[in-house]
Short mmCIF file of C-alpha atoms and ligand atoms in Angstrom, two decimals:
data_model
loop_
_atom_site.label_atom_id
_atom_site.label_comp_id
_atom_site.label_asym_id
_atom_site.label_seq_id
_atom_site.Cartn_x
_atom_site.Cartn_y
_atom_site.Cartn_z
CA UNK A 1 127.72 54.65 107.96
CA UNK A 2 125.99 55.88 111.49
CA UNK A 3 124.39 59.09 110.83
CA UNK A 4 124.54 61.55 113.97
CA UNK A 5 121.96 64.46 114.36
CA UNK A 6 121.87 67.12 116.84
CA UNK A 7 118.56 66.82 118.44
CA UNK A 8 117.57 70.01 120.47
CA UNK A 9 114.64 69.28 122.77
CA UNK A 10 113.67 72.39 123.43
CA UNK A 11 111.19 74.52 125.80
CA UNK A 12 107.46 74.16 126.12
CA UNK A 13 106.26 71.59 124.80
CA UNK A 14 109.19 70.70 123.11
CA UNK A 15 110.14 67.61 124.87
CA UNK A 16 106.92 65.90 124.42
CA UNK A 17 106.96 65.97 120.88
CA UNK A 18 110.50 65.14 120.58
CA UNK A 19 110.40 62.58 122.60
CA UNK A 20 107.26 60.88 120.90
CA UNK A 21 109.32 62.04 117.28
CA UNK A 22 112.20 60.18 118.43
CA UNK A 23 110.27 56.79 119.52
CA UNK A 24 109.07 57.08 115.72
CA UNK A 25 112.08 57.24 114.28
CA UNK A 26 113.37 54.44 116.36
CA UNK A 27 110.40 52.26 115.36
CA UNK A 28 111.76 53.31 111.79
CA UNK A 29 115.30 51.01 112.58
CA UNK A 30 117.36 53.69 110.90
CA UNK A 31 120.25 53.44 112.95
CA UNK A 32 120.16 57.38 113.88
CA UNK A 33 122.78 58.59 116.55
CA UNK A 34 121.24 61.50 118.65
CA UNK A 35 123.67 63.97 120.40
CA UNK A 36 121.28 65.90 122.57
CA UNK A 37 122.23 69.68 122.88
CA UNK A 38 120.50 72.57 124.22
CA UNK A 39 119.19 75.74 123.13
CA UNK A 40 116.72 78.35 124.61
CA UNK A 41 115.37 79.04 127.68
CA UNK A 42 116.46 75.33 128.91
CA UNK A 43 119.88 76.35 127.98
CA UNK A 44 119.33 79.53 129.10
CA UNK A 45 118.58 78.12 132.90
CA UNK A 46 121.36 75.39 132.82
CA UNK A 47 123.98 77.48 131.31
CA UNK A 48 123.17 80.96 131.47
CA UNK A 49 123.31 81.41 127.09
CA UNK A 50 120.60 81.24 124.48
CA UNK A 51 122.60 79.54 122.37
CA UNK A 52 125.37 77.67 123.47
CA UNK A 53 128.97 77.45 121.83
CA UNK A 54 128.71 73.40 121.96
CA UNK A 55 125.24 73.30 120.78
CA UNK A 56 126.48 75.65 117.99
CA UNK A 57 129.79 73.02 117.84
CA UNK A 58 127.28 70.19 117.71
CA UNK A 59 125.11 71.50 114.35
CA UNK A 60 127.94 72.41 112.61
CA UNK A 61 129.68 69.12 113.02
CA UNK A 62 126.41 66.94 112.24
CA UNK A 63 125.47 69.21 109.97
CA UNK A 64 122.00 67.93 110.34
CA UNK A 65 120.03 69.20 113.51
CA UNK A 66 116.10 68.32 114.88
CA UNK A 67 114.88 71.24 116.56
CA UNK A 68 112.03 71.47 119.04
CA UNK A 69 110.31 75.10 119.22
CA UNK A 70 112.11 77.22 121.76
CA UNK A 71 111.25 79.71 123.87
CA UNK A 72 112.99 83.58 123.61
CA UNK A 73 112.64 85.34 126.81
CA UNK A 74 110.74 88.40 126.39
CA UNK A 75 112.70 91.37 127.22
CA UNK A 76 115.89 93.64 126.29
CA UNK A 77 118.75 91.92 124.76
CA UNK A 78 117.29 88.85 123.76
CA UNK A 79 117.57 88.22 120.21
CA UNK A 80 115.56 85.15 118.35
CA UNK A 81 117.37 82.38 118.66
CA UNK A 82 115.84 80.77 115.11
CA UNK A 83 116.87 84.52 113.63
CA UNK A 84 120.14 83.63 115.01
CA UNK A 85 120.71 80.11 113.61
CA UNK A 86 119.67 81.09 109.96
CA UNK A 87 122.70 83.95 110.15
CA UNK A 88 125.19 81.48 112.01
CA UNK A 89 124.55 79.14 109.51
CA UNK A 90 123.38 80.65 106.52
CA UNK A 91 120.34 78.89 106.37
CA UNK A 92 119.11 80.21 103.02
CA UNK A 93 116.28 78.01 102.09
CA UNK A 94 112.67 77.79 104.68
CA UNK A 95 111.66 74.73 102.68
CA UNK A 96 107.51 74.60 104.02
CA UNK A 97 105.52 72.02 102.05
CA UNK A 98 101.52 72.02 102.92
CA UNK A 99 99.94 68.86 102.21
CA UNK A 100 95.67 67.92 102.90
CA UNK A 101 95.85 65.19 105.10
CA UNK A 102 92.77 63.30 106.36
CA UNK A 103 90.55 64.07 109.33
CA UNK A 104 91.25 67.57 109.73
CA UNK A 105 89.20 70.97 109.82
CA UNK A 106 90.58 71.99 106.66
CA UNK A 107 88.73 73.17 103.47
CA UNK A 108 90.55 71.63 101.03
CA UNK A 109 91.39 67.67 100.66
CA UNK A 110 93.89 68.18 97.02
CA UNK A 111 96.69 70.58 98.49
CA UNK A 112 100.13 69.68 97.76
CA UNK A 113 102.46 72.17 97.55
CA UNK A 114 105.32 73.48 99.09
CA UNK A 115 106.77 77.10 99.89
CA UNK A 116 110.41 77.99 99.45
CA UNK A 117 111.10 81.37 101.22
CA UNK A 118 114.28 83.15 100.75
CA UNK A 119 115.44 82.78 104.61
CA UNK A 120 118.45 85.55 104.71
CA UNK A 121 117.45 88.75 102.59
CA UNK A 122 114.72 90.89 101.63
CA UNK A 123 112.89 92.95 104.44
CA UNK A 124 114.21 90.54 107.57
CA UNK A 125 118.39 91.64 107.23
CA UNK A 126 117.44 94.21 110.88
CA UNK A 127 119.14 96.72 109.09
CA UNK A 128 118.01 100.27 108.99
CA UNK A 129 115.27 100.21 111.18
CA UNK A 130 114.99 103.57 111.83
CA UNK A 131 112.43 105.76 113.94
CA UNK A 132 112.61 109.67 114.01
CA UNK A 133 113.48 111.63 117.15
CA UNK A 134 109.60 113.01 117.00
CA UNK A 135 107.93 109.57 116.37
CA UNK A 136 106.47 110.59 113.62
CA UNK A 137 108.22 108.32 110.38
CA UNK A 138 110.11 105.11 110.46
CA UNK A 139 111.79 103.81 107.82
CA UNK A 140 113.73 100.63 107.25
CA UNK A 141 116.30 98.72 104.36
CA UNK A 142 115.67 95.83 102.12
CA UNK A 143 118.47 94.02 100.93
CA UNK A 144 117.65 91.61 97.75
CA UNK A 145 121.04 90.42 96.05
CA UNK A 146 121.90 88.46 92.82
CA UNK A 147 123.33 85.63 94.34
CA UNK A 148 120.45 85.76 96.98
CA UNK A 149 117.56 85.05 94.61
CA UNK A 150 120.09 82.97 92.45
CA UNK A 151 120.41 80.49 94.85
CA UNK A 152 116.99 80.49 96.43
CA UNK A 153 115.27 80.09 92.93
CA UNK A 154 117.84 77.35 91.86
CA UNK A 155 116.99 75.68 95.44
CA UNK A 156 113.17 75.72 94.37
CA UNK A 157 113.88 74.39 90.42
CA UNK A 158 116.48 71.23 91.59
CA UNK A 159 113.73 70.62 94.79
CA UNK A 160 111.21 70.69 92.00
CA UNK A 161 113.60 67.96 89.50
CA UNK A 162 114.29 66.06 92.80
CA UNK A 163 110.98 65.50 93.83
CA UNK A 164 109.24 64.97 90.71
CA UNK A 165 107.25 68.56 91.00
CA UNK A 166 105.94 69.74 87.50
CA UNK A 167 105.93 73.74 88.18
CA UNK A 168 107.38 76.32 89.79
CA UNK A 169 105.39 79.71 90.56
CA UNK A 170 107.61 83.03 91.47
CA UNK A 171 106.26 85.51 93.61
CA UNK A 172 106.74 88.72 93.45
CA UNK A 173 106.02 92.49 93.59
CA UNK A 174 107.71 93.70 91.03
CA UNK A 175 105.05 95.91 89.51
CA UNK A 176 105.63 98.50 93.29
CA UNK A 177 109.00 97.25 94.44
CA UNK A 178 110.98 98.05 91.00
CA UNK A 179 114.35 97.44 92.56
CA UNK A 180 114.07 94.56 95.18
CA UNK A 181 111.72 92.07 93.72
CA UNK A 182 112.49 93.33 90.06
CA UNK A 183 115.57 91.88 90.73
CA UNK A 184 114.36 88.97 92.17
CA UNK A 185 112.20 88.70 89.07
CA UNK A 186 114.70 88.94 86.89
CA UNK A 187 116.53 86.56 88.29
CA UNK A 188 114.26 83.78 88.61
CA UNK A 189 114.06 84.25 84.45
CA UNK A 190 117.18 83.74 83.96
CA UNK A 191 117.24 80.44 86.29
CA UNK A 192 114.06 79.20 85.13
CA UNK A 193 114.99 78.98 81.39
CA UNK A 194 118.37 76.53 82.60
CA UNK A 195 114.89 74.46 83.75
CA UNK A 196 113.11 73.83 80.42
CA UNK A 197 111.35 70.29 82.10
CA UNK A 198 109.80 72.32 84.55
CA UNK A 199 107.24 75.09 83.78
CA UNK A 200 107.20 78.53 85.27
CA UNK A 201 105.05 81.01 86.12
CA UNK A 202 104.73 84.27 88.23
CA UNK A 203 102.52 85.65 89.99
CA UNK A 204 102.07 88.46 92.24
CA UNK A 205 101.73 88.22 95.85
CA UNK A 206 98.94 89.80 96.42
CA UNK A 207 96.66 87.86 93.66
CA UNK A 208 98.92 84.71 94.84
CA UNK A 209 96.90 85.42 98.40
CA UNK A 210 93.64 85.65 96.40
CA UNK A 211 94.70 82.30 94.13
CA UNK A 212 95.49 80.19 97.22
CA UNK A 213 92.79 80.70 99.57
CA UNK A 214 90.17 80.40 95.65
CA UNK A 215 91.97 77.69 94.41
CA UNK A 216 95.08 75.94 96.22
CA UNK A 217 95.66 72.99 94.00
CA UNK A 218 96.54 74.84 91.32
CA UNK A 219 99.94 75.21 93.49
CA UNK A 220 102.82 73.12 93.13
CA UNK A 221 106.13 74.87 94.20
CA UNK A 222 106.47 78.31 94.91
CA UNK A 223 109.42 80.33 95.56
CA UNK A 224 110.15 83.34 96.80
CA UNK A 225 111.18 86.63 98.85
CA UNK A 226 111.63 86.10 102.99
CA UNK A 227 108.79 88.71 103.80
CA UNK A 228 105.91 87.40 101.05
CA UNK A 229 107.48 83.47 102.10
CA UNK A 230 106.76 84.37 105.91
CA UNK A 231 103.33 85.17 104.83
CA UNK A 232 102.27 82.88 102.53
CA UNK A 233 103.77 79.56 104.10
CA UNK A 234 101.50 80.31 107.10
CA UNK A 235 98.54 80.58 104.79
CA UNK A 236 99.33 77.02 103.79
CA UNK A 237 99.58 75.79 106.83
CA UNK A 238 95.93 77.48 107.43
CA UNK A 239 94.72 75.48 104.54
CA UNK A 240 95.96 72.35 105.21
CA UNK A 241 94.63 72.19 108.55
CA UNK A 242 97.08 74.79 111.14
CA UNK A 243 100.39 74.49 112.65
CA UNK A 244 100.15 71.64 114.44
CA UNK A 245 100.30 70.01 110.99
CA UNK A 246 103.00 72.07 109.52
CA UNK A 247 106.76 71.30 109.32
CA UNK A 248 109.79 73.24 108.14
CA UNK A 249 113.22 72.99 106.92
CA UNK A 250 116.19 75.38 107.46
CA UNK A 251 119.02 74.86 104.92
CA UNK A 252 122.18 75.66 104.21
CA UNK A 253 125.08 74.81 102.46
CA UNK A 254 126.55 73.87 105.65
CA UNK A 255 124.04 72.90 107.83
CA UNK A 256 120.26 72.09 107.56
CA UNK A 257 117.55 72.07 110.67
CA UNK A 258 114.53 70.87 110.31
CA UNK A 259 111.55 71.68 113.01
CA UNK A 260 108.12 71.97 113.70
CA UNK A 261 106.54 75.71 112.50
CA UNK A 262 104.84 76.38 115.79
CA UNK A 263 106.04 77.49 118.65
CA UNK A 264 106.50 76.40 122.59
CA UNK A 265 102.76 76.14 122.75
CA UNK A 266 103.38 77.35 126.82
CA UNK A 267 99.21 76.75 127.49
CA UNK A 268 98.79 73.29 126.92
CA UNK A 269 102.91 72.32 128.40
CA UNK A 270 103.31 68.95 130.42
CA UNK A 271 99.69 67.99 129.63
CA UNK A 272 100.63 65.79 127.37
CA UNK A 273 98.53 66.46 124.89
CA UNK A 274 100.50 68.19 122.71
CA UNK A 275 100.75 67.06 118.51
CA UNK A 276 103.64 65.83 117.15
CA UNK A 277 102.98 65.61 113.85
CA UNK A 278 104.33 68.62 112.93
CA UNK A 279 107.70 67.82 114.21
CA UNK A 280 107.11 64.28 112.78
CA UNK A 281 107.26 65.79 109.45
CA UNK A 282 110.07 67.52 109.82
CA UNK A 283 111.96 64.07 110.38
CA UNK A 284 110.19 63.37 107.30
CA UNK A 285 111.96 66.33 105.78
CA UNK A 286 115.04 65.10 107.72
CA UNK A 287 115.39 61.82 106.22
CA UNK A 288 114.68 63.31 102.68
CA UNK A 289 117.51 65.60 103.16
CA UNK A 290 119.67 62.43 104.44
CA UNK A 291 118.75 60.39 100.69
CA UNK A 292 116.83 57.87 103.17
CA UNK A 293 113.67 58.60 101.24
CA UNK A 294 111.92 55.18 101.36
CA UNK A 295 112.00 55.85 105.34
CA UNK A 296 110.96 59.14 104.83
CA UNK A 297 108.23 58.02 102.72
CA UNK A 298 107.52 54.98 105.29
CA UNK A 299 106.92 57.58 107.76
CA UNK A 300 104.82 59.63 106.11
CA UNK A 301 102.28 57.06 105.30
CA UNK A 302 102.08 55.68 108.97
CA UNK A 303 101.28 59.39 109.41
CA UNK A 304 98.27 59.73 107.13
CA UNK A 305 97.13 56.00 107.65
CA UNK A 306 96.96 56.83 111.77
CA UNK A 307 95.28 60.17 110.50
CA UNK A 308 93.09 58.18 108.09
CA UNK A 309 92.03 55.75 111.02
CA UNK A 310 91.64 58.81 113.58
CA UNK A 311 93.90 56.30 115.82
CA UNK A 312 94.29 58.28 118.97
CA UNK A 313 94.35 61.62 117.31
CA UNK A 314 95.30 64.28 119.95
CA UNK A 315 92.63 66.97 121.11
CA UNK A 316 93.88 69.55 118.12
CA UNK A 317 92.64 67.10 115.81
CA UNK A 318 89.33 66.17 117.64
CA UNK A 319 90.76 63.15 119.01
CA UNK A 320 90.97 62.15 122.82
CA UNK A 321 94.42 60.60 122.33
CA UNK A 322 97.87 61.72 124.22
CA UNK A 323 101.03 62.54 122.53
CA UNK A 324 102.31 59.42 123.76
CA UNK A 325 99.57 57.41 122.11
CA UNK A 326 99.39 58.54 118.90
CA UNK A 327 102.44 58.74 118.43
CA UNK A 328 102.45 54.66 119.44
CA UNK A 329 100.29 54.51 116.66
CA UNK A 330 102.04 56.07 114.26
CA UNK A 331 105.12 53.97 115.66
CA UNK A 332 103.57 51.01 115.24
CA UNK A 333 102.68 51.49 111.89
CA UNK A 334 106.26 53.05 110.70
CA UNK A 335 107.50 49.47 112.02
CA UNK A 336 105.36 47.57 109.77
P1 NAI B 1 102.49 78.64 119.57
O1 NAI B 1 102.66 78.07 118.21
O2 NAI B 1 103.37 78.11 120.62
O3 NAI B 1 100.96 78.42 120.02
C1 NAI B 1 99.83 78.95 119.31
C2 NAI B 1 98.59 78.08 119.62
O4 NAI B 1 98.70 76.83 118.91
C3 NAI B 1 98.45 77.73 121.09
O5 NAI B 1 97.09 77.72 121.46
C4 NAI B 1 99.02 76.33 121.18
O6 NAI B 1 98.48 75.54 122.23
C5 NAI B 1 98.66 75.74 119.82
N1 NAI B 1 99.66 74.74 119.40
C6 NAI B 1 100.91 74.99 118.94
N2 NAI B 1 101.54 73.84 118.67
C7 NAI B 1 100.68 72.84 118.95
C8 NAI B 1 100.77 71.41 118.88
N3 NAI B 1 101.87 70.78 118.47
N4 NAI B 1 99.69 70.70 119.27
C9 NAI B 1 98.57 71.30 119.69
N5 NAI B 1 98.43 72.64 119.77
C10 NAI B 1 99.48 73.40 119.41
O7 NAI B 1 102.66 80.22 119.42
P2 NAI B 1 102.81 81.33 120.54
O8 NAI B 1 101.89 81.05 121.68
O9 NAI B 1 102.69 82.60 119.81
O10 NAI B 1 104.32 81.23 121.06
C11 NAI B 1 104.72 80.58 122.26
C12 NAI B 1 106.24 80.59 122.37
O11 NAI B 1 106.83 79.88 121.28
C13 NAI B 1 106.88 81.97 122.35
O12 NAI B 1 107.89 82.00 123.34
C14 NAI B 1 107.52 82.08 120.97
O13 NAI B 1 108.65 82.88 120.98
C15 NAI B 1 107.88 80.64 120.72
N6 NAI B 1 107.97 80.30 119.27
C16 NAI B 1 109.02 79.52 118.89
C17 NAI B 1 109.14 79.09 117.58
C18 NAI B 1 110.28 78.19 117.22
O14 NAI B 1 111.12 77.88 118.04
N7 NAI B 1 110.37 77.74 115.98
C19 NAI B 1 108.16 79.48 116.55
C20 NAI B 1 107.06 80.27 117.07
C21 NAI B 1 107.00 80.66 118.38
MG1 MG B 2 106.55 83.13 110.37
#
């Protein structure tokens, strides 16, 4: 059957790397479909929304959707646009894996783990932001629920099974935050003993911090809150060598979107020098999703082996090459 995705170019430097993503996958002969929709401030231009009711239309029919970064206008009444996917969609899961690859800046060469962040709850649900008339105290609402953590922590335990992971840590801050991470806690207990082949520990975020930047590899999958997942998934991406190495997945039970973590990247635009790994890997995530995961594993490895070679590595990485180029290496490697 002909898979379709929704493929949202985006702003910035969006369409170079999507572009370059898509010639990848192409070299991959998976028979994709691409309905190209917009979304942010290209949409915003053309069609005078954010967020358009067919690009909406579009997701939720494909149910799978490749997003460039986008670009929210700066001003009143302008809501984020991601913010605004994860709600339309429910998007529970911000699926983040951090892996060393070769060539890079980074510290560490044995990192391979992967950050689930509850994508819905916790301190990011906007409500109860409050500010007193004088200034002087603000105040706000966190919102942690059973079936929240429930189905976050199961996400993290069946991604573990799926993928052949060995352990799962929960973090928390349980100790201070009785209610909303006790719960969360709790929770994760009671999920983690239906997982007896995987082990489980917790940890608290704070000495998590400390643990990952000391010793990374002791990290396989963690799970947790949409605040302390924020946090620490950009730490991994720090470790591993920065964003333009780090993909992520939004998922839902009804659709999933899968992206590149950093944003529109507006000071190096229409150079054309502009990574695309990061969105790469977020077609790897993609085809995982899809159950095409020799492809996805294809892909990956014409990643590292371009990495490995420094084949035309843009500036980020140290490289002189163009987005175009290296991603006609990686292309030509994907094709075998
Ligand atoms: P940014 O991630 O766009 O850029 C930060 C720095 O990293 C810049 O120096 C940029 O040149 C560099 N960079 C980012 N991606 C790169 C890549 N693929 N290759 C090489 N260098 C890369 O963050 P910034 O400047 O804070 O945000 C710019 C715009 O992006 C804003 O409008 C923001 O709202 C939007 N944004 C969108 C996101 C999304 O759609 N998922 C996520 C984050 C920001
Ligand atoms: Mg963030």
């Amino acid at each position: 059957m002909t898979q379709t995705i929704a493929v949202i170019r985006g702003d910035g430097i969006g369409p170079e790397i999507m572009d370059a993503t898509l010639q990848v996958l192409d070299a991959l002969k998976l028979g994709l479909q691409y309905d190209f929709v917009e979304a942010g401030l290209a949409a915003y231009e053309k069609q005078g929304e954010l967020l358009p009711a067919a690009t909406l239309e579009a997701i939720h029919r494909h149910r799978v959707a490749l997003k460039s970064p986008l670009t929210t206008p700066v001003g009143e009444g302008f809501s984020s646009i991601n913010v605004e996917l994860r709600k339309r969609f429910d998007l529970y899961a911000n699926v983040r894996p951090a892996i060393s690859f070769p060539n890079t800046k980074s510290r560490y060469e044995n990192i391979d783990l992967i950050t689930v962040r509850e994508n819905t709850e916790g301190a990011y649900i906007g409500e109860g932001q409050n500010l007193t008339a004088d200034g002087e105290t603000a105040t706000l609402t966190q919102k942690v629920t059973r079936r929240g953590s429930e189905r976050i922590v199961r996400y993290a335990f069946d991604l573990a099974r799926r993928v052949g992971r060995k352990k799962v840590t929960v973090v928390h801050k349980a100790n201070i935050l009785k209610s909303t991470s006790g719960l969360f806690l709790k929770v994760a207990r009671q999920v983690a003993a239906e997982y007896p082949d995987i082990q489980c520990n917790e940890m608290i975020v704070d000495n998590t911090c400390m643990q990952l930047v000391m010793k990374p590899e002791q990290f396989d999958v963690i799970v947790t809150t949409n605040l302390f997942g924020d946090i620490i998934s950009d730490l991994c991406a720090g470790l591993v060598g920065g964003l333009g190495l780090a993909p992520g997945a939004n998922i839902g039970t009804e659709a999933a979107i899968f992206e590149a973590v950093h944003g529109s990247a507006p000071d190096i635009a229409g150079k054309g020098i502009a990574n695309p790994v990061a969105l790469l890997l977020g077609a790897v995530q993609m085809l995982e999703h899809l159950g095409k995961v020799e492809e996805a594993g294809r892909l990956r490895k014409a990643i590292v082996d371009t990495m490995q070679a420094k084949d035309n590595l843009t500036p980020d990485l140290g490289g002189t090459g163009t987005t175009q180029s290296f991603a006609q290496a990686i292309a030509a490697r994907a094709a075998g």
